[in-house]
Amino acid sequence: DDHPHIAEAVSSRQPVVLPDTLKADLTPAEQEVTELRNLRSILYIPLVYKKKCIGVLIPSSIGEVYEYTDEVISVCAMLAGQAALSLVEAQLAEKQFRYIRDIEQKNKEMEAAQNKIRRSEQRIADILQYADTMSFISTDADIDHFRITEFSPGAEKMFGYKKEEVLGKDVGILHTEEDVKKFPDAFASMAERRQGFSGESVLVRKNGEQFPAMFRTYPIFDDQGKMKGTIGVSIDITERRKAEEDKARLQEQLAQSQKMEAVGQLAGGIAHDFNNMLSVILGYSDMIMEKLSEDDPAVQELREIHEAAQRSAGLTRQLLAFARQQTVEPKIIDINETITNLLGMLHRIIGEDIELTWMPSDDIGTLLMDPSQIDQILVNLCVNAREAIPDTGNITIETSSVVLDDEYFTNHLDEVHGEYILVSVSDNGCGMDSDTVSHCLEPFFTTKGPGKGTGLGLPTVFGIVKQNNGLINIYSEPGQGTTVKIYLPAADTSEHRQPEHRVRPAVQGGEKILLVDDDQMVRNLAVKMLEQLGYEVIAASSPRRAVELINDHRDAALMLTDVVMPDMNGKNCMKPCRKNFPISSASTCPDIPQM
């Protein structure tokens, strides 16, 4: 409201001229500014970028009236457009200051010049000389064939052409064929609308290399109002595009990581509940078989039930491995020795038609890991490799020590720098396409026919690797085979000692046991099994019920509790219960087992 001339330029997005401040009706704020700076004639040029006004450029005369002709306004409009483009690109802020300073100097020279058009062209030529962005002017009257008449040093650097190589040539040599086809309509639109346009495009260097660029094109008109050429400004945005692509790739990795984490939680929850039911099936079948004689016909049927349940339990272990919830006993191991001991079994798994090559590295560290997990990883990978080889072929297992640094982790999330042991399994089988590779770590995803695969092999490997803070990379191409690289953190042997194995006494019945489990079927099975061994069992269906019962059964010798339960987990349930056990001092307190 205090500066209506500026407001008019912003709202209309057109130049506004104030010919003489002494004869104009100014607001108090405008009057203060003009008197303070001795302004006489003022031009307000809106800074427009993508149809949005982001500011106003205000050239003005000091002390004397100055006539702003169409030519001067056209040049100032072009400069306002350049200023808008430069403001958008923060990297050009420093150069923009030099442009404005040069423009102010040229404005002073223009006041004494007689030929206004010549002054304008000289001014543009000076700008081009110092511009680091690509700039060219086309002044041919035939708008279907614009010829380059100016080429800045920045354009030479960007395109690889020398100025003398392009002067007089069609601007199409700097553009793709697709863009050249759009030139007639674009230039005709500029002539009709009397304003330029901006956007992003693909330009072409002298060596044929294409690169993305941001551009702005402005029309130039003669005294009769006919468009006689254009001024073009472009900026190479290759680095910006690369940064955007890197960001998108990292976001995609994050989304995939979150997806796999969610699937793992679901798989772990299903496996936990399913494992409880299998425990009941296996437990009762064992108990019934113990009561029957070997020649009883029902024994064989029970064994079939027991075997089916065992196979199902194997699937739950794979699900728990994928979900990183399986129980493990890590210890310091020599990876080469562990794999060497496994080779016999691997040979039997893959068969005689496929050659197994073992290439251990001599200089390799140790791992802190459950040895059975190494077995799971290699068995799953070798089974997959065998099934990818149609007839005869080769599977290669290699180990080596690697150090993963900043360069590697540029494209990987949530990993830790340092020394890793690399276990690589390669085959020369049929390979996988990129779409299959992108899904192969998902549970139950399989390319095999119905009934021929569970889709848990690679997900199990993935879960074990992640549980041990490792990384997994899969490289595969159709017809070229597959390589799976497992990176496992090397162990610091100085911080880890092998646990001492203590011999525990044989189980003897007679004591009282407090049993806590929220699953009724599992709880009933455990009660029966313990009672058969001679124990007196007090069963609680929840942690809260266990806390209540312990007050009446302070003579209990053992508390046996599930780990995952509603309201309170097993560990927290032990704390209030433990206080009620009749133990004289902490030094004589035996460890209460967790199960």
Coordinates of C-alpha atoms in Angstrom, one line a residue:
D1 CA 0.0 0.0 0.0
D2 CA 2.9 2.4 0.7
H3 CA 4.5 1.7 -2.8
P4 CA 1.6 1.4 -5.3
H5 CA 4.0 1.6 -8.4
I6 CA 5.8 -1.5 -7.1
A7 CA 2.5 -3.2 -6.4
E8 CA 1.3 -2.5 -9.9
A9 CA 4.4 -4.0 -11.4
V10 CA 4.0 -7.1 -9.3
S11 CA 0.3 -7.6 -9.9
S12 CA 0.4 -6.9 -13.7
R13 CA 3.8 -8.5 -14.3
Q14 CA 4.4 -5.7 -16.8
P15 CA 6.9 -2.8 -16.7
V16 CA 5.6 0.4 -15.0
V17 CA 7.2 3.8 -15.9
L18 CA 7.2 6.8 -13.5
P19 CA 8.4 9.6 -16.0
D20 CA 8.9 12.4 -13.4
T21 CA 8.8 12.0 -9.6
L22 CA 8.3 15.8 -9.3
K23 CA 5.1 15.7 -11.2
A24 CA 3.7 12.4 -9.9
D25 CA 1.3 11.9 -7.1
L26 CA 3.5 9.9 -4.7
T27 CA 2.7 8.3 -1.3
P28 CA 4.6 9.5 1.7
A29 CA 6.8 6.4 1.6
E30 CA 7.6 6.9 -2.1
Q31 CA 8.2 10.6 -1.6
E32 CA 10.7 9.8 1.2
V33 CA 12.7 7.4 -1.0
T34 CA 12.8 9.7 -4.1
E35 CA 14.0 12.7 -2.1
L36 CA 16.5 10.7 -0.1
R37 CA 18.1 9.3 -3.3
N38 CA 17.3 12.3 -5.6
L39 CA 15.4 10.0 -8.0
R40 CA 13.7 11.7 -11.0
S41 CA 12.6 9.1 -13.6
I42 CA 11.9 5.5 -12.4
L43 CA 11.2 2.2 -14.2
Y44 CA 9.7 -0.8 -12.4
I45 CA 10.4 -4.1 -14.1
P46 CA 8.9 -7.3 -12.5
L47 CA 11.2 -10.3 -12.0
V48 CA 9.2 -13.2 -13.4
Y49 CA 10.2 -16.8 -13.1
K50 CA 7.8 -19.5 -14.3
K51 CA 4.9 -17.1 -14.4
K52 CA 5.5 -16.0 -10.8
C53 CA 6.8 -12.5 -9.8
I54 CA 9.6 -12.9 -7.3
G55 CA 10.7 -9.3 -7.1
V56 CA 11.1 -6.0 -9.0
L57 CA 14.1 -4.4 -10.7
I58 CA 14.0 -0.6 -10.4
P59 CA 16.4 1.4 -12.7
S60 CA 16.1 5.2 -12.2
S61 CA 17.7 8.5 -13.2
I62 CA 19.4 10.8 -10.7
G63 CA 18.4 14.4 -10.7
E64 CA 17.3 14.7 -14.4
V65 CA 14.4 13.4 -16.4
Y66 CA 15.2 10.3 -18.5
E67 CA 13.0 8.9 -21.3
Y68 CA 12.5 5.2 -21.1
T69 CA 12.0 4.1 -24.7
D70 CA 10.7 0.7 -25.9
E71 CA 14.3 -0.3 -26.6
V72 CA 15.5 0.5 -23.1
I73 CA 12.5 -1.2 -21.6
S74 CA 13.1 -4.3 -23.7
V75 CA 16.7 -4.5 -22.6
C76 CA 15.7 -3.9 -18.9
A77 CA 13.1 -6.6 -19.2
M78 CA 15.7 -9.0 -20.5
L79 CA 18.0 -8.1 -17.6
A80 CA 15.1 -8.6 -15.2
G81 CA 14.5 -12.1 -16.6
Q82 CA 18.2 -12.8 -16.2
A83 CA 18.1 -11.6 -12.6
A84 CA 15.1 -13.8 -11.9
L85 CA 16.9 -16.9 -13.3
S86 CA 20.1 -16.0 -11.4
L87 CA 18.2 -15.6 -8.2
V88 CA 16.7 -19.1 -8.6
E89 CA 20.2 -20.5 -9.0
A90 CA 22.0 -19.7 -5.8
Q91 CA 25.4 -20.6 -7.3
L92 CA 25.1 -17.5 -9.6
A93 CA 24.5 -15.0 -6.8
E94 CA 28.1 -13.7 -6.9
K95 CA 28.1 -13.3 -10.7
Q96 CA 24.7 -11.6 -10.5
F97 CA 26.3 -8.9 -8.5
R98 CA 28.9 -8.3 -11.2
Y99 CA 26.2 -8.2 -13.8
I100 CA 24.2 -5.5 -12.0
R101 CA 27.3 -3.4 -11.4
D102 CA 28.2 -3.7 -15.1
I103 CA 24.6 -2.8 -16.0
E104 CA 24.7 0.3 -13.8
Q105 CA 27.9 1.4 -15.5
K106 CA 26.4 0.9 -18.9
N107 CA 23.3 2.9 -17.9
K108 CA 25.5 5.9 -17.3
E109 CA 27.1 5.5 -20.7
M110 CA 23.7 5.2 -22.4
E111 CA 22.7 8.7 -21.1
A112 CA 25.3 10.3 -23.3
A113 CA 24.9 8.1 -26.4
Q114 CA 22.8 9.2 -29.4
N115 CA 22.0 5.8 -30.9
K116 CA 19.8 4.0 -28.4
I117 CA 19.6 0.7 -30.2
R118 CA 23.4 0.6 -30.7
R119 CA 23.8 1.3 -26.9
S120 CA 21.5 -1.6 -26.1
E121 CA 23.4 -4.0 -28.3
Q122 CA 26.7 -3.0 -26.9
R123 CA 25.4 -3.4 -23.4
I124 CA 24.2 -7.0 -24.2
A125 CA 27.6 -7.8 -25.8
D126 CA 29.4 -6.7 -22.7
I127 CA 27.1 -8.9 -20.6
L128 CA 27.8 -11.9 -22.8
Q129 CA 31.5 -11.4 -22.5
Y130 CA 31.4 -11.9 -18.7
A131 CA 28.6 -14.4 -18.5
D132 CA 29.6 -17.9 -17.3
T133 CA 26.2 -19.3 -18.4
M134 CA 25.6 -20.2 -22.0
S135 CA 24.3 -17.1 -23.9
F136 CA 23.6 -16.5 -27.6
I137 CA 21.8 -13.9 -29.7
S138 CA 19.9 -14.6 -32.9
T139 CA 19.0 -11.7 -35.1
D140 CA 17.8 -13.2 -38.4
A141 CA 14.4 -11.9 -39.6
D142 CA 13.3 -15.4 -40.7
I143 CA 12.1 -16.9 -37.5
D144 CA 12.2 -20.4 -38.9
H145 CA 16.1 -20.2 -39.2
F146 CA 17.7 -18.4 -36.3
R147 CA 21.4 -17.9 -36.7
I148 CA 23.9 -17.5 -33.8
T149 CA 25.4 -14.0 -33.7
E150 CA 26.9 -14.0 -30.3
F151 CA 28.5 -16.8 -28.1
S152 CA 29.8 -16.1 -24.6
P153 CA 32.9 -17.6 -23.0
G154 CA 30.6 -19.6 -20.8
A155 CA 28.9 -21.0 -23.8
E156 CA 32.3 -22.1 -25.2
K157 CA 33.1 -23.9 -22.0
M158 CA 29.7 -25.5 -21.8
F159 CA 29.4 -26.7 -25.4
G160 CA 33.0 -27.2 -26.4
Y161 CA 32.7 -24.9 -29.5
K162 CA 34.9 -21.9 -30.1
K163 CA 32.9 -18.7 -30.9
E164 CA 34.1 -18.6 -34.5
E165 CA 32.9 -22.2 -35.0
V166 CA 29.2 -21.3 -34.4
L167 CA 28.8 -17.7 -35.5
G168 CA 26.3 -17.7 -38.4
K169 CA 25.2 -21.2 -37.9
D170 CA 21.7 -22.4 -37.0
V171 CA 21.0 -22.6 -33.2
G172 CA 19.7 -26.1 -33.9
I173 CA 23.3 -27.5 -33.6
L174 CA 23.0 -26.9 -29.8
H175 CA 19.7 -28.7 -29.5
T176 CA 18.3 -32.2 -30.0
E177 CA 16.3 -32.9 -33.2
E178 CA 13.1 -33.2 -31.1
D179 CA 13.6 -29.6 -29.8
V180 CA 14.5 -28.2 -33.2
K181 CA 11.1 -29.4 -34.5
K182 CA 9.4 -27.2 -31.9
F183 CA 11.4 -24.0 -32.8
P184 CA 8.9 -22.5 -35.4
D185 CA 5.9 -22.7 -33.1
A186 CA 8.0 -21.5 -30.1
F187 CA 9.4 -18.5 -31.9
A188 CA 6.0 -17.7 -33.5
S189 CA 4.5 -17.8 -30.0
M190 CA 7.2 -15.4 -28.6
A191 CA 6.5 -12.9 -31.5
E192 CA 2.8 -13.0 -30.9
R193 CA 2.9 -12.8 -27.1
R194 CA 5.9 -10.5 -27.1
Q195 CA 7.4 -12.3 -24.1
G196 CA 9.9 -15.1 -23.6
F197 CA 9.6 -18.4 -22.0
S198 CA 11.7 -20.7 -19.7
G199 CA 12.0 -24.3 -18.7
E200 CA 14.3 -27.3 -18.8
S201 CA 15.6 -29.1 -21.9
V202 CA 18.3 -31.3 -23.3
L203 CA 21.2 -29.6 -25.1
V204 CA 24.0 -31.1 -27.2
R205 CA 27.8 -30.5 -26.9
K206 CA 30.2 -30.5 -29.8
N207 CA 31.2 -34.1 -29.1
G208 CA 27.5 -35.2 -29.3
E209 CA 27.1 -35.6 -25.6
Q210 CA 23.6 -34.6 -24.4
F211 CA 23.1 -32.9 -21.0
P212 CA 20.2 -31.4 -19.1
A213 CA 19.9 -27.6 -18.9
M214 CA 17.7 -24.9 -17.5
F215 CA 17.0 -22.2 -20.1
R216 CA 15.4 -18.8 -20.6
T217 CA 14.7 -17.2 -24.0
Y218 CA 13.8 -13.5 -24.5
P219 CA 12.5 -11.9 -27.8
I220 CA 14.1 -8.8 -29.3
F221 CA 11.9 -6.4 -31.4
D222 CA 12.8 -3.7 -33.9
D223 CA 11.4 -0.2 -34.1
Q224 CA 8.4 -1.5 -36.0
G225 CA 7.5 -4.0 -33.3
K226 CA 8.7 -7.0 -35.4
M227 CA 10.7 -9.7 -33.6
K228 CA 14.2 -9.7 -35.0
G229 CA 15.9 -12.2 -32.8
T230 CA 16.2 -13.7 -29.4
I231 CA 18.6 -13.8 -26.4
G232 CA 19.0 -17.2 -24.9
V233 CA 20.5 -18.1 -21.5
S234 CA 21.0 -21.6 -20.3
I235 CA 22.6 -23.3 -17.3
D236 CA 24.0 -26.8 -17.1
I237 CA 22.1 -28.7 -14.4
T238 CA 23.9 -32.1 -14.8
E239 CA 25.2 -32.1 -11.2
R240 CA 21.8 -31.1 -9.8
R241 CA 20.1 -33.9 -11.8
K242 CA 22.7 -36.4 -10.5
A243 CA 22.1 -35.2 -6.9
E244 CA 18.3 -35.6 -7.4
E245 CA 18.8 -39.2 -8.8
D246 CA 21.1 -40.1 -5.9
K247 CA 18.5 -38.8 -3.5
A248 CA 15.7 -40.7 -5.2
R249 CA 17.8 -43.9 -5.1
L250 CA 18.5 -43.5 -1.4
Q251 CA 14.9 -42.9 -0.7
E252 CA 14.0 -46.0 -2.7
Q253 CA 16.5 -48.0 -0.6
L254 CA 15.1 -46.6 2.6
A255 CA 11.5 -47.6 1.5
Q256 CA 12.7 -51.1 0.6
S257 CA 14.5 -51.4 3.9
Q258 CA 11.3 -50.3 5.8
K259 CA 9.2 -52.7 3.7
M260 CA 11.5 -55.7 4.5
E261 CA 11.5 -54.7 8.2
A262 CA 7.7 -54.7 8.2
V263 CA 7.5 -58.0 6.4
G264 CA 10.1 -59.4 8.9
Q265 CA 8.0 -58.3 11.9
L266 CA 4.9 -60.0 10.4
A267 CA 6.8 -63.2 9.5
G268 CA 8.3 -63.3 13.1
G269 CA 4.9 -62.9 14.7
I270 CA 3.4 -65.6 12.5
A271 CA 6.3 -67.9 13.2
H272 CA 6.1 -67.3 16.9
D273 CA 2.4 -68.3 17.1
F274 CA 2.9 -71.2 14.7
N275 CA 5.8 -72.4 16.7
N276 CA 3.7 -72.6 19.8
M277 CA 1.1 -74.8 18.0
L278 CA 3.9 -77.0 16.7
S279 CA 5.3 -77.4 20.2
V280 CA 2.0 -78.7 21.3
I281 CA 1.7 -81.2 18.4
L282 CA 5.3 -82.4 18.9
G283 CA 5.0 -82.6 22.7
Y284 CA 1.7 -84.6 22.8
S285 CA 2.8 -86.9 20.0
D286 CA 6.0 -87.7 21.9
M287 CA 4.1 -88.3 25.1
I288 CA 1.6 -90.6 23.4
M289 CA 4.3 -92.6 21.6
E290 CA 6.1 -93.1 24.9
K291 CA 2.9 -94.8 26.2
L292 CA 2.5 -97.1 23.3
S293 CA 4.5 -100.2 22.3
E294 CA 6.5 -100.2 19.1
D295 CA 4.2 -102.8 17.5
D296 CA 1.1 -100.6 18.0
P297 CA -0.3 -99.5 14.6
A298 CA -0.9 -96.0 15.9
V299 CA 2.8 -95.5 16.5
Q300 CA 3.6 -95.2 12.8
E301 CA 0.8 -92.8 12.2
L302 CA 2.0 -90.7 15.2
R303 CA 5.5 -90.7 13.7
E304 CA 4.1 -89.4 10.4
I305 CA 2.4 -86.6 12.4
H306 CA 5.7 -85.9 14.3
E307 CA 7.7 -85.8 11.1
A308 CA 5.3 -83.4 9.4
A309 CA 5.4 -81.2 12.5
Q310 CA 9.2 -81.3 12.5
R311 CA 9.3 -80.2 8.8
S312 CA 6.9 -77.4 9.7
A313 CA 9.1 -76.4 12.6
G314 CA 12.0 -76.1 10.1
L315 CA 9.9 -73.6 8.1
T316 CA 9.3 -71.5 11.3
R317 CA 13.0 -71.5 12.0
Q318 CA 13.5 -70.1 8.5
L319 CA 10.9 -67.5 9.1
L320 CA 12.5 -66.6 12.5
A321 CA 15.9 -66.4 10.8
F322 CA 14.4 -64.0 8.2
A323 CA 12.8 -61.9 11.0
R324 CA 16.1 -62.0 12.9
Q325 CA 14.3 -63.5 16.0
Q326 CA 15.9 -66.9 16.1
T327 CA 17.9 -67.9 19.2
V328 CA 21.6 -68.0 18.4
E329 CA 24.8 -68.8 20.4
P330 CA 27.5 -66.6 18.8
K331 CA 31.2 -67.5 19.3
I332 CA 34.5 -66.7 17.8
I333 CA 34.9 -68.9 14.6
D334 CA 37.4 -69.3 11.8
I335 CA 35.3 -68.9 8.7
N336 CA 37.6 -70.9 6.5
E337 CA 37.6 -73.8 8.9
T338 CA 33.8 -73.7 9.3
I339 CA 33.3 -73.7 5.5
T340 CA 35.9 -76.4 5.0
N341 CA 34.1 -78.7 7.5
L342 CA 30.8 -78.1 5.6
L343 CA 32.2 -78.9 2.1
G344 CA 31.3 -82.7 2.4
M345 CA 27.7 -81.9 3.0
L346 CA 27.6 -79.3 0.3
H347 CA 29.0 -81.8 -2.2
R348 CA 26.2 -84.2 -1.4
I349 CA 23.6 -81.4 -1.7
I350 CA 24.6 -80.1 -5.1
G351 CA 25.3 -83.6 -6.6
E352 CA 28.1 -85.0 -8.8
D353 CA 27.1 -83.1 -12.0
I354 CA 28.1 -79.8 -10.5
E355 CA 31.7 -78.8 -9.6
L356 CA 32.2 -77.1 -6.3
T357 CA 35.2 -74.8 -6.1
W358 CA 36.5 -73.6 -2.7
M359 CA 38.8 -70.6 -2.8
P360 CA 39.6 -69.5 0.8
S361 CA 41.8 -66.4 1.5
D362 CA 44.9 -67.0 3.5
D363 CA 44.9 -63.6 5.3
I364 CA 41.4 -63.5 6.9
G365 CA 40.1 -62.6 10.3
T366 CA 37.5 -64.3 12.5
L367 CA 33.8 -63.9 13.1
L368 CA 31.6 -63.6 16.2
M369 CA 28.7 -65.7 15.0
D370 CA 26.7 -68.8 15.5
P371 CA 28.4 -71.5 13.3
S372 CA 25.0 -73.0 12.5
Q373 CA 24.1 -69.7 10.8
I374 CA 27.1 -70.1 8.4
D375 CA 25.7 -73.5 7.6
Q376 CA 22.3 -72.1 6.9
I377 CA 23.7 -69.4 4.7
L378 CA 25.8 -71.7 2.5
V379 CA 23.3 -74.5 2.3
N380 CA 20.5 -72.1 1.1
L381 CA 22.8 -70.3 -1.4
C382 CA 24.2 -73.6 -2.8
V383 CA 20.7 -75.1 -3.2
N384 CA 19.6 -72.0 -5.1
A385 CA 22.8 -72.1 -7.2
R386 CA 22.3 -75.8 -8.0
E387 CA 18.7 -75.3 -9.1
A388 CA 19.8 -72.4 -11.3
I389 CA 22.2 -74.7 -13.3
P390 CA 20.2 -76.8 -15.8
D391 CA 22.7 -79.5 -16.4
T392 CA 26.4 -79.3 -15.5
G393 CA 28.1 -76.3 -14.1
N394 CA 30.2 -74.8 -11.4
I395 CA 29.6 -73.2 -8.0
T396 CA 32.4 -71.2 -6.4
I397 CA 32.7 -70.2 -2.8
E398 CA 35.3 -67.6 -1.9
T399 CA 36.3 -65.7 1.2
S400 CA 38.4 -62.5 1.7
S401 CA 38.9 -59.6 4.0
V402 CA 37.6 -56.1 2.9
V403 CA 37.4 -52.7 4.4
L404 CA 34.2 -50.7 3.5
D405 CA 34.7 -47.0 3.5
D406 CA 32.8 -43.8 2.7
E407 CA 32.9 -44.4 -1.0
Y408 CA 31.1 -47.7 -0.6
F409 CA 28.5 -46.4 1.8
T410 CA 27.5 -43.5 -0.4
N411 CA 24.8 -45.7 -1.9
H412 CA 24.0 -47.8 1.2
L413 CA 22.0 -47.0 4.3
D414 CA 22.3 -47.9 8.0
E415 CA 25.6 -49.8 7.8
V416 CA 28.8 -49.3 9.8
H417 CA 32.3 -48.6 8.3
G418 CA 35.1 -51.0 9.1
E419 CA 36.6 -54.4 8.4
Y420 CA 34.3 -57.1 7.0
I421 CA 34.8 -60.7 5.9
L422 CA 33.4 -61.3 2.5
V423 CA 31.8 -64.7 1.7
S424 CA 30.9 -65.0 -2.0
V425 CA 28.9 -67.7 -3.7
S426 CA 28.9 -67.7 -7.5
D427 CA 27.3 -69.9 -10.1
N428 CA 27.2 -70.0 -13.9
G429 CA 23.5 -70.9 -14.1
C430 CA 20.6 -69.2 -15.8
G431 CA 20.8 -66.0 -13.8
M432 CA 18.0 -63.5 -13.0
D433 CA 16.6 -60.4 -14.5
S434 CA 16.6 -57.1 -12.6
D435 CA 12.9 -57.4 -11.6
T436 CA 13.5 -60.9 -10.1
V437 CA 16.6 -59.6 -8.2
S438 CA 14.6 -56.7 -6.7
H439 CA 12.1 -59.2 -5.2
C440 CA 14.2 -62.3 -4.4
L441 CA 14.8 -61.3 -0.7
E442 CA 11.1 -61.1 0.0
P443 CA 9.7 -64.1 1.9
F444 CA 7.6 -66.7 -0.2
F445 CA 8.7 -65.1 -3.5
T446 CA 9.8 -67.9 -5.8
T447 CA 10.1 -68.4 -9.6
K448 CA 9.6 -72.2 -9.2
G449 CA 6.3 -73.9 -10.0
P450 CA 3.7 -74.7 -7.4
G451 CA 4.9 -77.1 -4.7
K452 CA 8.6 -76.8 -5.8
G453 CA 9.8 -74.1 -3.5
T454 CA 8.9 -72.2 -0.3
G455 CA 10.5 -68.9 -1.2
L456 CA 12.3 -68.8 2.1
G457 CA 15.9 -69.6 1.0
L458 CA 17.3 -66.1 0.3
P459 CA 15.0 -64.4 2.9
T460 CA 16.5 -66.7 5.5
V461 CA 20.0 -65.7 4.4
F462 CA 19.0 -62.0 4.4
G463 CA 17.6 -62.3 8.0
I464 CA 20.8 -64.1 9.3
V465 CA 23.0 -61.5 7.6
K466 CA 21.0 -58.6 9.1
Q467 CA 20.9 -60.2 12.5
N468 CA 24.7 -60.2 12.5
N469 CA 24.9 -56.6 11.3
G470 CA 26.1 -57.6 7.9
L471 CA 25.3 -56.7 4.3
I472 CA 24.1 -58.7 1.3
N473 CA 24.5 -57.8 -2.4
I474 CA 23.2 -59.9 -5.3
Y475 CA 24.6 -59.5 -8.8
S476 CA 22.8 -61.4 -11.6
E477 CA 22.1 -61.2 -15.3
P478 CA 20.0 -63.6 -17.5
G479 CA 22.3 -66.2 -19.0
Q480 CA 25.4 -65.0 -17.0
G481 CA 24.8 -66.6 -13.6
T482 CA 24.5 -65.1 -10.2
T483 CA 26.9 -64.0 -7.5
V484 CA 25.8 -63.4 -3.9
K485 CA 28.2 -61.4 -1.7
I486 CA 27.8 -61.6 2.1
Y487 CA 29.7 -59.0 4.1
L488 CA 30.0 -60.0 7.8
P489 CA 31.7 -57.7 10.4
A490 CA 35.1 -59.0 11.4
A491 CA 35.4 -59.9 15.2
D492 CA 37.7 -58.1 17.6
T493 CA 39.0 -61.2 19.4
S494 CA 40.4 -59.1 22.2
E495 CA 36.9 -58.2 23.4
H496 CA 35.4 -61.7 23.2
R497 CA 36.2 -64.9 25.1
Q498 CA 34.8 -68.3 24.5
P499 CA 32.2 -69.1 27.2
E500 CA 33.1 -71.8 29.7
H501 CA 30.9 -74.9 29.5
R502 CA 29.6 -76.0 32.8
V503 CA 28.2 -79.5 33.4
R504 CA 24.7 -79.3 34.9
P505 CA 23.3 -82.0 37.2
A506 CA 20.7 -84.4 35.8
V507 CA 17.0 -83.5 36.1
Q508 CA 15.4 -84.7 39.4
G509 CA 11.7 -84.4 40.3
G510 CA 10.0 -83.5 43.5
E511 CA 10.4 -79.7 43.7
K512 CA 7.7 -77.1 43.1
I513 CA 7.9 -75.1 39.8
L514 CA 6.0 -71.9 39.0
L515 CA 5.1 -72.1 35.3
V516 CA 4.1 -68.9 33.4
D517 CA 2.8 -69.0 29.8
D518 CA -0.1 -67.1 28.2
D519 CA -0.7 -69.8 25.6
Q520 CA -3.2 -72.3 27.1
M521 CA -2.2 -75.3 24.9
V522 CA 1.5 -74.8 25.5
R523 CA 0.9 -74.2 29.2
N524 CA -1.1 -77.4 29.5
L525 CA 1.5 -79.4 27.6
A526 CA 4.3 -78.1 29.8
V527 CA 2.4 -78.9 33.0
K528 CA 1.8 -82.5 31.9
M529 CA 5.5 -83.0 30.9
L530 CA 6.8 -81.6 34.2
E531 CA 4.3 -83.6 36.3
Q532 CA 5.4 -86.8 34.5
L533 CA 8.9 -86.0 35.7
G534 CA 7.7 -85.8 39.3
Y535 CA 7.5 -82.0 39.7
E536 CA 4.7 -80.1 41.4
V537 CA 3.6 -77.5 39.0
I538 CA 1.8 -74.2 39.8
A539 CA 0.6 -72.7 36.5
A540 CA -0.1 -69.0 35.8
S541 CA -1.8 -67.8 32.6
S542 CA -0.2 -64.3 32.8
P543 CA 2.7 -62.4 34.5
R544 CA 0.2 -60.6 36.8
R545 CA -1.2 -63.9 37.9
A546 CA 2.3 -65.2 38.6
V547 CA 3.0 -62.3 40.9
E548 CA -0.2 -63.1 42.8
L549 CA 0.6 -66.8 43.1
I550 CA 4.2 -66.4 44.3
N551 CA 3.0 -65.0 47.6
D552 CA 1.2 -68.3 48.3
H553 CA 4.0 -70.5 47.0
R554 CA 7.2 -69.0 48.4
D555 CA 8.7 -72.5 48.6
A556 CA 8.8 -72.8 44.8
A557 CA 12.3 -73.9 43.7
L558 CA 12.1 -72.6 40.1
M559 CA 10.3 -70.2 38.0
L560 CA 9.8 -71.2 34.3
T561 CA 8.4 -68.4 32.1
D562 CA 7.6 -67.6 28.5
V563 CA 9.5 -64.6 27.2
V564 CA 6.9 -62.8 25.1
M565 CA 3.6 -62.2 26.9
P566 CA 0.9 -59.5 27.1
D567 CA 1.3 -56.8 29.7
M568 CA 4.8 -57.9 30.8
N569 CA 7.6 -59.9 29.3
G570 CA 9.2 -62.9 31.1
K571 CA 12.2 -60.9 32.2
N572 CA 10.2 -58.2 33.9
C573 CA 7.9 -60.8 35.4
M574 CA 10.8 -62.3 37.2
K575 CA 11.8 -59.1 39.0
P576 CA 8.8 -58.8 41.4
C577 CA 8.6 -62.6 41.8
R578 CA 12.2 -63.0 42.6
K579 CA 11.9 -60.8 45.6
N580 CA 9.5 -63.3 47.2
F581 CA 11.8 -66.3 46.9
P582 CA 13.2 -67.2 50.4
I583 CA 16.8 -66.4 49.6
S584 CA 19.0 -65.1 52.5
S585 CA 21.5 -63.0 50.4
A586 CA 22.3 -62.1 46.8
S587 CA 25.6 -63.9 47.0
T588 CA 23.8 -67.2 47.4
C589 CA 21.1 -66.5 44.9
P590 CA 21.1 -69.0 42.1
D591 CA 20.4 -67.9 38.5
I592 CA 16.7 -68.2 37.7
P593 CA 16.6 -69.7 34.1
Q594 CA 14.8 -67.9 31.3
M595 CA 13.0 -70.0 28.7

